[in-house]
Short mmCIF file of C-alpha atoms in Angstrom, two decimals:
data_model
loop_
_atom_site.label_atom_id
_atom_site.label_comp_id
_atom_site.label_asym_id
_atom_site.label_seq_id
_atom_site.Cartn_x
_atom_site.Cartn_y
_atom_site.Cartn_z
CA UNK A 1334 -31.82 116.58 161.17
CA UNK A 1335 -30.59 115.76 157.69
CA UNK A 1336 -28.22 112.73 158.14
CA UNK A 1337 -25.53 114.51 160.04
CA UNK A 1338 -24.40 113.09 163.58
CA UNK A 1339 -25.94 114.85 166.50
CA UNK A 1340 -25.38 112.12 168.72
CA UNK A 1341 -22.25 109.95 168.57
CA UNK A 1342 -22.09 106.58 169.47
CA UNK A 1343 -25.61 106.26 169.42
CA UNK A 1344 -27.83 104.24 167.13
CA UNK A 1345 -30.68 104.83 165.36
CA UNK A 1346 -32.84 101.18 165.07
CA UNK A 1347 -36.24 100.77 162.69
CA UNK A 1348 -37.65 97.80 161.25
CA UNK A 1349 -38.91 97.44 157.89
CA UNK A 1350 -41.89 94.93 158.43
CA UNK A 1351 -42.93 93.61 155.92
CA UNK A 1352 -44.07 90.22 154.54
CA UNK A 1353 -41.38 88.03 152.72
CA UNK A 1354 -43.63 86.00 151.11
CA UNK A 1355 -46.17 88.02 150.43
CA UNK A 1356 -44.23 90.51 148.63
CA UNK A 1357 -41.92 88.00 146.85
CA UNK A 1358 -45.30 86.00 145.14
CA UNK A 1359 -46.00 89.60 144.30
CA UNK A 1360 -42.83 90.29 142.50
CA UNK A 1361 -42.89 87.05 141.02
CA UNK A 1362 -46.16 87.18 139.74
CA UNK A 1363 -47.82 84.59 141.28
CA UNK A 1364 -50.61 86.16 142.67
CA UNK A 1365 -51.85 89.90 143.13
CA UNK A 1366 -52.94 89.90 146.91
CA UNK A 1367 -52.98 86.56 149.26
CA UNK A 1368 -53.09 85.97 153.30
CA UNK A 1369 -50.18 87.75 155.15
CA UNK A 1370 -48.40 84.62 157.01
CA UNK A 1371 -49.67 86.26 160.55
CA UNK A 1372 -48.09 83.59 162.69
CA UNK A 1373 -45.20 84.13 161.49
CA UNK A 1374 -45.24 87.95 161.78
CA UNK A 1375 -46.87 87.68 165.06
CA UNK A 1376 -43.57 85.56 166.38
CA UNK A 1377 -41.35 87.53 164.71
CA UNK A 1378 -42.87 90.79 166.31
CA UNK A 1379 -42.40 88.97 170.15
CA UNK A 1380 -38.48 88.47 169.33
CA UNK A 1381 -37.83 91.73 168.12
CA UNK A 1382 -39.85 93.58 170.54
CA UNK A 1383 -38.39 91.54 173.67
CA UNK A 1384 -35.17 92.50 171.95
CA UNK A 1385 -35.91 95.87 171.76
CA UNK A 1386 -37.23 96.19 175.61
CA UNK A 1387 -34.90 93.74 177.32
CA UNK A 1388 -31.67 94.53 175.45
CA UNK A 1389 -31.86 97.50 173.40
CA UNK A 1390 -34.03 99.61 176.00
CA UNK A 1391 -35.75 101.85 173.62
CA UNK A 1392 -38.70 101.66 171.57
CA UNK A 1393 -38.32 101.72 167.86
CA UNK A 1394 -39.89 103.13 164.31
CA UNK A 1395 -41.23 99.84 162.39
CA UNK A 1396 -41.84 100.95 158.48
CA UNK A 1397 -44.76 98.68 157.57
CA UNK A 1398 -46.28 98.09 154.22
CA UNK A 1399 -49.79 99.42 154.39
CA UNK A 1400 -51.12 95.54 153.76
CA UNK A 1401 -50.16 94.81 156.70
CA UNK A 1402 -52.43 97.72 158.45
CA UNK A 1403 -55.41 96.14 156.35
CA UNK A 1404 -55.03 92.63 157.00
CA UNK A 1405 -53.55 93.07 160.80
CA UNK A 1406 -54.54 95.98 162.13
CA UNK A 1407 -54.58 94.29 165.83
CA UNK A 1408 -50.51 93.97 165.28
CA UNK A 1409 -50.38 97.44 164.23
CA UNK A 1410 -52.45 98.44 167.21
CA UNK A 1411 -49.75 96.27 169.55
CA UNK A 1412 -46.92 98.67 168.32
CA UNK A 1413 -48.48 101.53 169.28
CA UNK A 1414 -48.95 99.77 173.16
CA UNK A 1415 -45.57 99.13 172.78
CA UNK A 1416 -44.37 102.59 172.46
CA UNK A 1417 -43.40 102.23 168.79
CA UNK A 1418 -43.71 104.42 166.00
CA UNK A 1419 -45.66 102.92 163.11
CA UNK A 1420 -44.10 104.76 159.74
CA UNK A 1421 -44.58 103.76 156.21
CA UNK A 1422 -43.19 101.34 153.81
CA UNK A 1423 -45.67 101.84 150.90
CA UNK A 1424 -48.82 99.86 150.86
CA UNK A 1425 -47.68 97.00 148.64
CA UNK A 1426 -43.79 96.57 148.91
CA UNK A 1427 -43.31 97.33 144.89
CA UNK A 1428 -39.89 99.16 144.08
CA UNK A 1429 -41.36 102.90 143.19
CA UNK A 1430 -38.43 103.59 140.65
CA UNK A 1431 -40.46 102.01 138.02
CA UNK A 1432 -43.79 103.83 138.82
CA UNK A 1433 -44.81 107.04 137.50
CA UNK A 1434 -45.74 110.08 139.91
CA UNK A 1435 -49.24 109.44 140.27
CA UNK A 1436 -49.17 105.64 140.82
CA UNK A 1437 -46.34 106.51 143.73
CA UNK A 1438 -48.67 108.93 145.25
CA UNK A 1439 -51.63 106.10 144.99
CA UNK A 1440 -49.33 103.82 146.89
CA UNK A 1441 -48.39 106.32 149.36
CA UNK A 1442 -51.30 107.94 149.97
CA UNK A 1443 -53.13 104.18 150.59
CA UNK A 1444 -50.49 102.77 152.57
CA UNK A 1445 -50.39 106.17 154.88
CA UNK A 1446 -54.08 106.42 155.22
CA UNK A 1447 -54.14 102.40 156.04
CA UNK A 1448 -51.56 102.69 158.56
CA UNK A 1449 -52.77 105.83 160.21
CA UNK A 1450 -56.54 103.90 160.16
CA UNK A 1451 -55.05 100.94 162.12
CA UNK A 1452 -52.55 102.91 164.37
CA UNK A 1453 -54.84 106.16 165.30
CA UNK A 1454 -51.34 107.92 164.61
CA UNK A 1455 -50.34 110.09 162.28
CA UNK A 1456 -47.75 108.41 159.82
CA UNK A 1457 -45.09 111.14 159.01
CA UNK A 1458 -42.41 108.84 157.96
CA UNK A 1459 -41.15 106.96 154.51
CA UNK A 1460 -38.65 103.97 152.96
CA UNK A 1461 -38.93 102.97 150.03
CA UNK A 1462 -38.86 99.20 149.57
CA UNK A 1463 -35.89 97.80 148.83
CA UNK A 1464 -34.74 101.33 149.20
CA UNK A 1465 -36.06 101.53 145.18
CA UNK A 1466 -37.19 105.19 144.29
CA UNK A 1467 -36.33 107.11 141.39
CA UNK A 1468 -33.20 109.05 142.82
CA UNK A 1469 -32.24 110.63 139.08
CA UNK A 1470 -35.35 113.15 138.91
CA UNK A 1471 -37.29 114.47 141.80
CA UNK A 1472 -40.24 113.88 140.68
CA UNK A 1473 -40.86 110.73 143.10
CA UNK A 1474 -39.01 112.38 146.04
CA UNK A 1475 -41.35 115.53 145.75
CA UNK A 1476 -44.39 113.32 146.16
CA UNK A 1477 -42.87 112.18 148.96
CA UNK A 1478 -42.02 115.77 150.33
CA UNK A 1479 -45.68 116.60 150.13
CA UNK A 1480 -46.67 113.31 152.29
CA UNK A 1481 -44.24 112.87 155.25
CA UNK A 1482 -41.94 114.48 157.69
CA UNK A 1483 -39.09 112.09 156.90
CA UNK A 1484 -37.78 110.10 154.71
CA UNK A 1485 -35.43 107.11 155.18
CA UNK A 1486 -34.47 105.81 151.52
CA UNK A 1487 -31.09 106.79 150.94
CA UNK A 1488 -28.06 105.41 151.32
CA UNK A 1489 -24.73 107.05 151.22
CA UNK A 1490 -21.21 107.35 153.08
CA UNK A 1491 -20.48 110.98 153.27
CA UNK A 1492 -22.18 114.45 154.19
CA UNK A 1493 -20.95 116.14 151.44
CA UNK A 1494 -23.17 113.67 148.55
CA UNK A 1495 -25.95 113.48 150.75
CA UNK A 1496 -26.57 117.11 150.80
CA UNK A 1497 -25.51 117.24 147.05
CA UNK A 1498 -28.38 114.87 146.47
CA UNK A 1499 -31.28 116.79 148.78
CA UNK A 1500 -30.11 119.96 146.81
CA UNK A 1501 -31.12 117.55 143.71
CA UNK A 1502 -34.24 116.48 144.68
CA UNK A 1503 -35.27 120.22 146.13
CA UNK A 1504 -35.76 118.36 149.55
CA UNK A 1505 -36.13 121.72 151.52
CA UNK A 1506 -38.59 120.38 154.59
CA UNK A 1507 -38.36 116.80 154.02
CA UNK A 1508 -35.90 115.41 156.49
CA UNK A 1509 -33.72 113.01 155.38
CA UNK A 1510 -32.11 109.90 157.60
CA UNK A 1511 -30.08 108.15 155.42
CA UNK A 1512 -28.69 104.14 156.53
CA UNK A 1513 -24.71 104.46 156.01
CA UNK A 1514 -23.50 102.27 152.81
CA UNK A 1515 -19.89 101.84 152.23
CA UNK A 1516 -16.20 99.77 152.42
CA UNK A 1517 -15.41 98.61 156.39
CA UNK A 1518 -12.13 97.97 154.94
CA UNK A 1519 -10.24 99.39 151.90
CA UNK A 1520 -10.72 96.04 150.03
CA UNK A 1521 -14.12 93.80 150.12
CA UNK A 1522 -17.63 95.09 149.19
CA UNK A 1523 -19.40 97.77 150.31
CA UNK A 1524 -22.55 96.79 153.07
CA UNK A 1525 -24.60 99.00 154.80
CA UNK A 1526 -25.60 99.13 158.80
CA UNK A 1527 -27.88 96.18 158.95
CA UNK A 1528 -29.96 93.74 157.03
CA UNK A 1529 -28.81 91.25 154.70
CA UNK A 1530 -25.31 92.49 155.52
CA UNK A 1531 -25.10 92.06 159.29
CA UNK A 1532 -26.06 88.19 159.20
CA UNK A 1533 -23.98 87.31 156.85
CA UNK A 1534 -20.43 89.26 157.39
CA UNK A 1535 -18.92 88.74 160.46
CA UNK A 1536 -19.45 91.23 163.10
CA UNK A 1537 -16.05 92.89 162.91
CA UNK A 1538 -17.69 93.73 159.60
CA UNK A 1539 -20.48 95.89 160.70
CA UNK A 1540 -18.37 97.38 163.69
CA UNK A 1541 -15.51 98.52 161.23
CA UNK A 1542 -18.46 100.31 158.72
CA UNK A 1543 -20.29 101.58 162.38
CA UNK A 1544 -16.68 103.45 162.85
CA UNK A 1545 -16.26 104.78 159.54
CA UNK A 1546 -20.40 105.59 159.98
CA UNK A 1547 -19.45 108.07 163.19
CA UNK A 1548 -16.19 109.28 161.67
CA UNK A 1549 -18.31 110.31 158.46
CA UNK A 1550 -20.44 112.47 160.51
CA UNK A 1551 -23.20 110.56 159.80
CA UNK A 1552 -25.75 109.36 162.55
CA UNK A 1553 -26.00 105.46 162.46
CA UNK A 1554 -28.96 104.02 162.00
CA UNK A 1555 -29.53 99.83 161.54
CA UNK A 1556 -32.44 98.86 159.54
CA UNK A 1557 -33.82 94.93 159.82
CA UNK A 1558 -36.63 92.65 158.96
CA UNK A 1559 -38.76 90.46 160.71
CA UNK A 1560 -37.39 87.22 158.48
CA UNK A 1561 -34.00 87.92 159.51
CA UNK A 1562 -35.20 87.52 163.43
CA UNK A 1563 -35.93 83.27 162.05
CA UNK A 1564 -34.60 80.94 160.88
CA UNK A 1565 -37.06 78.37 160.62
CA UNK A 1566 -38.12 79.51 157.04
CA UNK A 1567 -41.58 80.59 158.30
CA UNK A 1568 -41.19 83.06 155.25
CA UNK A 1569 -40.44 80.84 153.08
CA UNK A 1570 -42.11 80.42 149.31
CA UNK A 1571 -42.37 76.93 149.01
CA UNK A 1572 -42.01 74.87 145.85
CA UNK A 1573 -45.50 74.24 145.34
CA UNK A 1574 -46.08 77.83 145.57
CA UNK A 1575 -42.92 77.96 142.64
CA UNK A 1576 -44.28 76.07 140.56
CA UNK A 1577 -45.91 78.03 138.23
CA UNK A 1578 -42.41 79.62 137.23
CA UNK A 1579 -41.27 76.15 135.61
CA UNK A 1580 -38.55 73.99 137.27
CA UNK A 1581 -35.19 75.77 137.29
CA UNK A 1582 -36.64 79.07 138.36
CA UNK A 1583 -38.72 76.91 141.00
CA UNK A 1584 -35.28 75.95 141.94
CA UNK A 1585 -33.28 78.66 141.83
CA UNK A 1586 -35.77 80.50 144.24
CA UNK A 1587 -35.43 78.09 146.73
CA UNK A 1588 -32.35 77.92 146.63
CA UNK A 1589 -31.76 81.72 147.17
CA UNK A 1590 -34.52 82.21 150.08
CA UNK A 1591 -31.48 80.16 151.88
CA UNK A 1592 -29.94 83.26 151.87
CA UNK A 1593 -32.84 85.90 153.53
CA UNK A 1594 -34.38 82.37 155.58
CA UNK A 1595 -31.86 80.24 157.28
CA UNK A 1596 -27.62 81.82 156.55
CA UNK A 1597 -26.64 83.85 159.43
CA UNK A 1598 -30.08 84.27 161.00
CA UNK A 1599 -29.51 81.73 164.51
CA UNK A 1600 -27.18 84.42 165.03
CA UNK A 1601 -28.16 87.85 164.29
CA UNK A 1602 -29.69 88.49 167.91
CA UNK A 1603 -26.00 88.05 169.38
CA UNK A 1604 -24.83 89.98 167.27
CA UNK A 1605 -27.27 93.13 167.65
CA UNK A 1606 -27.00 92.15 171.55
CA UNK A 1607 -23.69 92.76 171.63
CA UNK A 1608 -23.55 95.60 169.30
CA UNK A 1609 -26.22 97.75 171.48
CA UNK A 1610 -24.22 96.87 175.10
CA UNK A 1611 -21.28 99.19 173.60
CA UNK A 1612 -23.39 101.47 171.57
CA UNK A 1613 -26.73 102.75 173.44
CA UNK A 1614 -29.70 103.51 171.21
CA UNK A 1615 -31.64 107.12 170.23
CA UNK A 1616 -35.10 105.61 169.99
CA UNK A 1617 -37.93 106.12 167.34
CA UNK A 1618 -37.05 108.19 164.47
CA UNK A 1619 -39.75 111.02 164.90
CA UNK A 1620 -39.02 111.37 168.19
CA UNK A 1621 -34.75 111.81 167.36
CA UNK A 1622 -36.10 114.04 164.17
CA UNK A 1623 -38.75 116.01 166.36
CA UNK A 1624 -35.72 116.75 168.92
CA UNK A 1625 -32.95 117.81 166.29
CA UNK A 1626 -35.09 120.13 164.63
CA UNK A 1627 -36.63 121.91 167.24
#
């Protein structure tokens, strides 16, 4: 299963879980390694898995940074119960494009082996965070060849370039399910199937690219975050945190958490309600990957 449609008019769902403000203090240099905000990822787990289970009907692959494994291992273990499929999102969510191969296979290989410790599963899937791995060279892609069954980094809107770009990479066994990225209309920007992009356009938005998605021959596939499931800013860097950048970069991050914290957020469960009543939903990825290629 390499991207193309076996199933139309049904969705592919996974969850990349991950800690806002964890990883954003990382990226901003504010710390190294802190306390995972587990009350908020513990909430944010009930909504989305009550979602999943009471409106979506189908359990779902959650791509979680291997800190996560570490420092909750008892939420990890609660997927599993669940029925979900615990995959990987690196250990630390650092954009791998910047890395050279052997620190990507240190954070793969850690965040794998930390996930598969905490889950007593083996972990045969991969994103990249922020979808941010070097897609030039294969060098990066090969490593992750050589870990996982699956990968889930790359974002495209047609067939044709997405099998142009595994012939790049020599991606002869990894499996590649790609989230669709491209124009709902002939004018306005591109978004892809979920995150960011399905809070804040309005639904007619994500329907018009989840046509074009199908039509493309491409299997749809949303991709969220446990943030986007609040909107009480339980993520949320706060300015004391901040304040070690200086004032105006203090305020310009607060000022654009607005838009991953509180724009669009009150309503994104509607939205994905409504969205799985017309369009029914595969289930975990290595489950739809194990099927397609057997």
């Amino acid at each position: 299963m390499n991207g193309t449609l076996k199933h139309p008019g049904k969705l592919l769902i996974s969850i990349d879980f991950e800690d806002f403000a964890f990883d954003l203090k990382r990226e901003l240099g504010l710390w190294e390694t802190g306390a995972l905000r587990q009350d908020a990822l513990w909430q944010s787990y009930e909504v989305i898995n009550r979602f999943l289970t009471e409106d979506a009907k189908t359990e779902a692959t959650f791509f979680c940074t291997g800190v996560i494994g570490d420092q909750m291992p008892d939420l990890i273990a609660r997927m599993v119960r669940d029925g979900h499929e615990i995959a990987c999102h690196s250990h630390y969510h650092d954009n791998l494009d910047g890395m050279n191969p052997q620190e990507v296979m240190t954070c793969l290989r850690r965040g794998q082996a930390t996930l598969q410790d905490a889950s007593g599963q083996p972990v045969t899937g991969f994103r990249a965070p922020n979808f941010r791995i070097d897609k030039q060279a294969p060098a990066q892609y090969q490593i992750v060849q050589q870990l996982f069954d699956y990968d889930s980094s790359y974002c495209t809107a047609s067939k044709a370039e997405l099998a142009d770009f595994r012939d790049k990479m020599g991606l002869d066994r990894l499996t590649t399910l790609p989230i669709f990225y491209d124009r709902p209309y002939k004018r306005g920007p591109k978004i892809k199937l979920g995150g960011t992009f399905l809070k804040l356009f309005p639904e007619s938005y994500t329907r018009a690219t989840l046509a074009k998605c199908i039509k493309a021959g491409i299997q749809p596939h949303f991709y969220l975050h446990p943030y986007e499931f609040q909107s009480d800013g339980a993520f949320c860097v706060s300015g004391a945190e901040l304040a070690p950048l200086g004032r105006r970069k203090r305020a310009y991050w607060q000022i654009r958490q607005n838009q991953w914290h509180r724009v669009g957020n009150a309503g994104l469960l509607g939205k994905l309600q409504r969205i799985v009543a017309d369009y029914p939903t595969l289930g975990r990825l290595d489950v739809a990957v194990s099927a397609a290629n057997s």
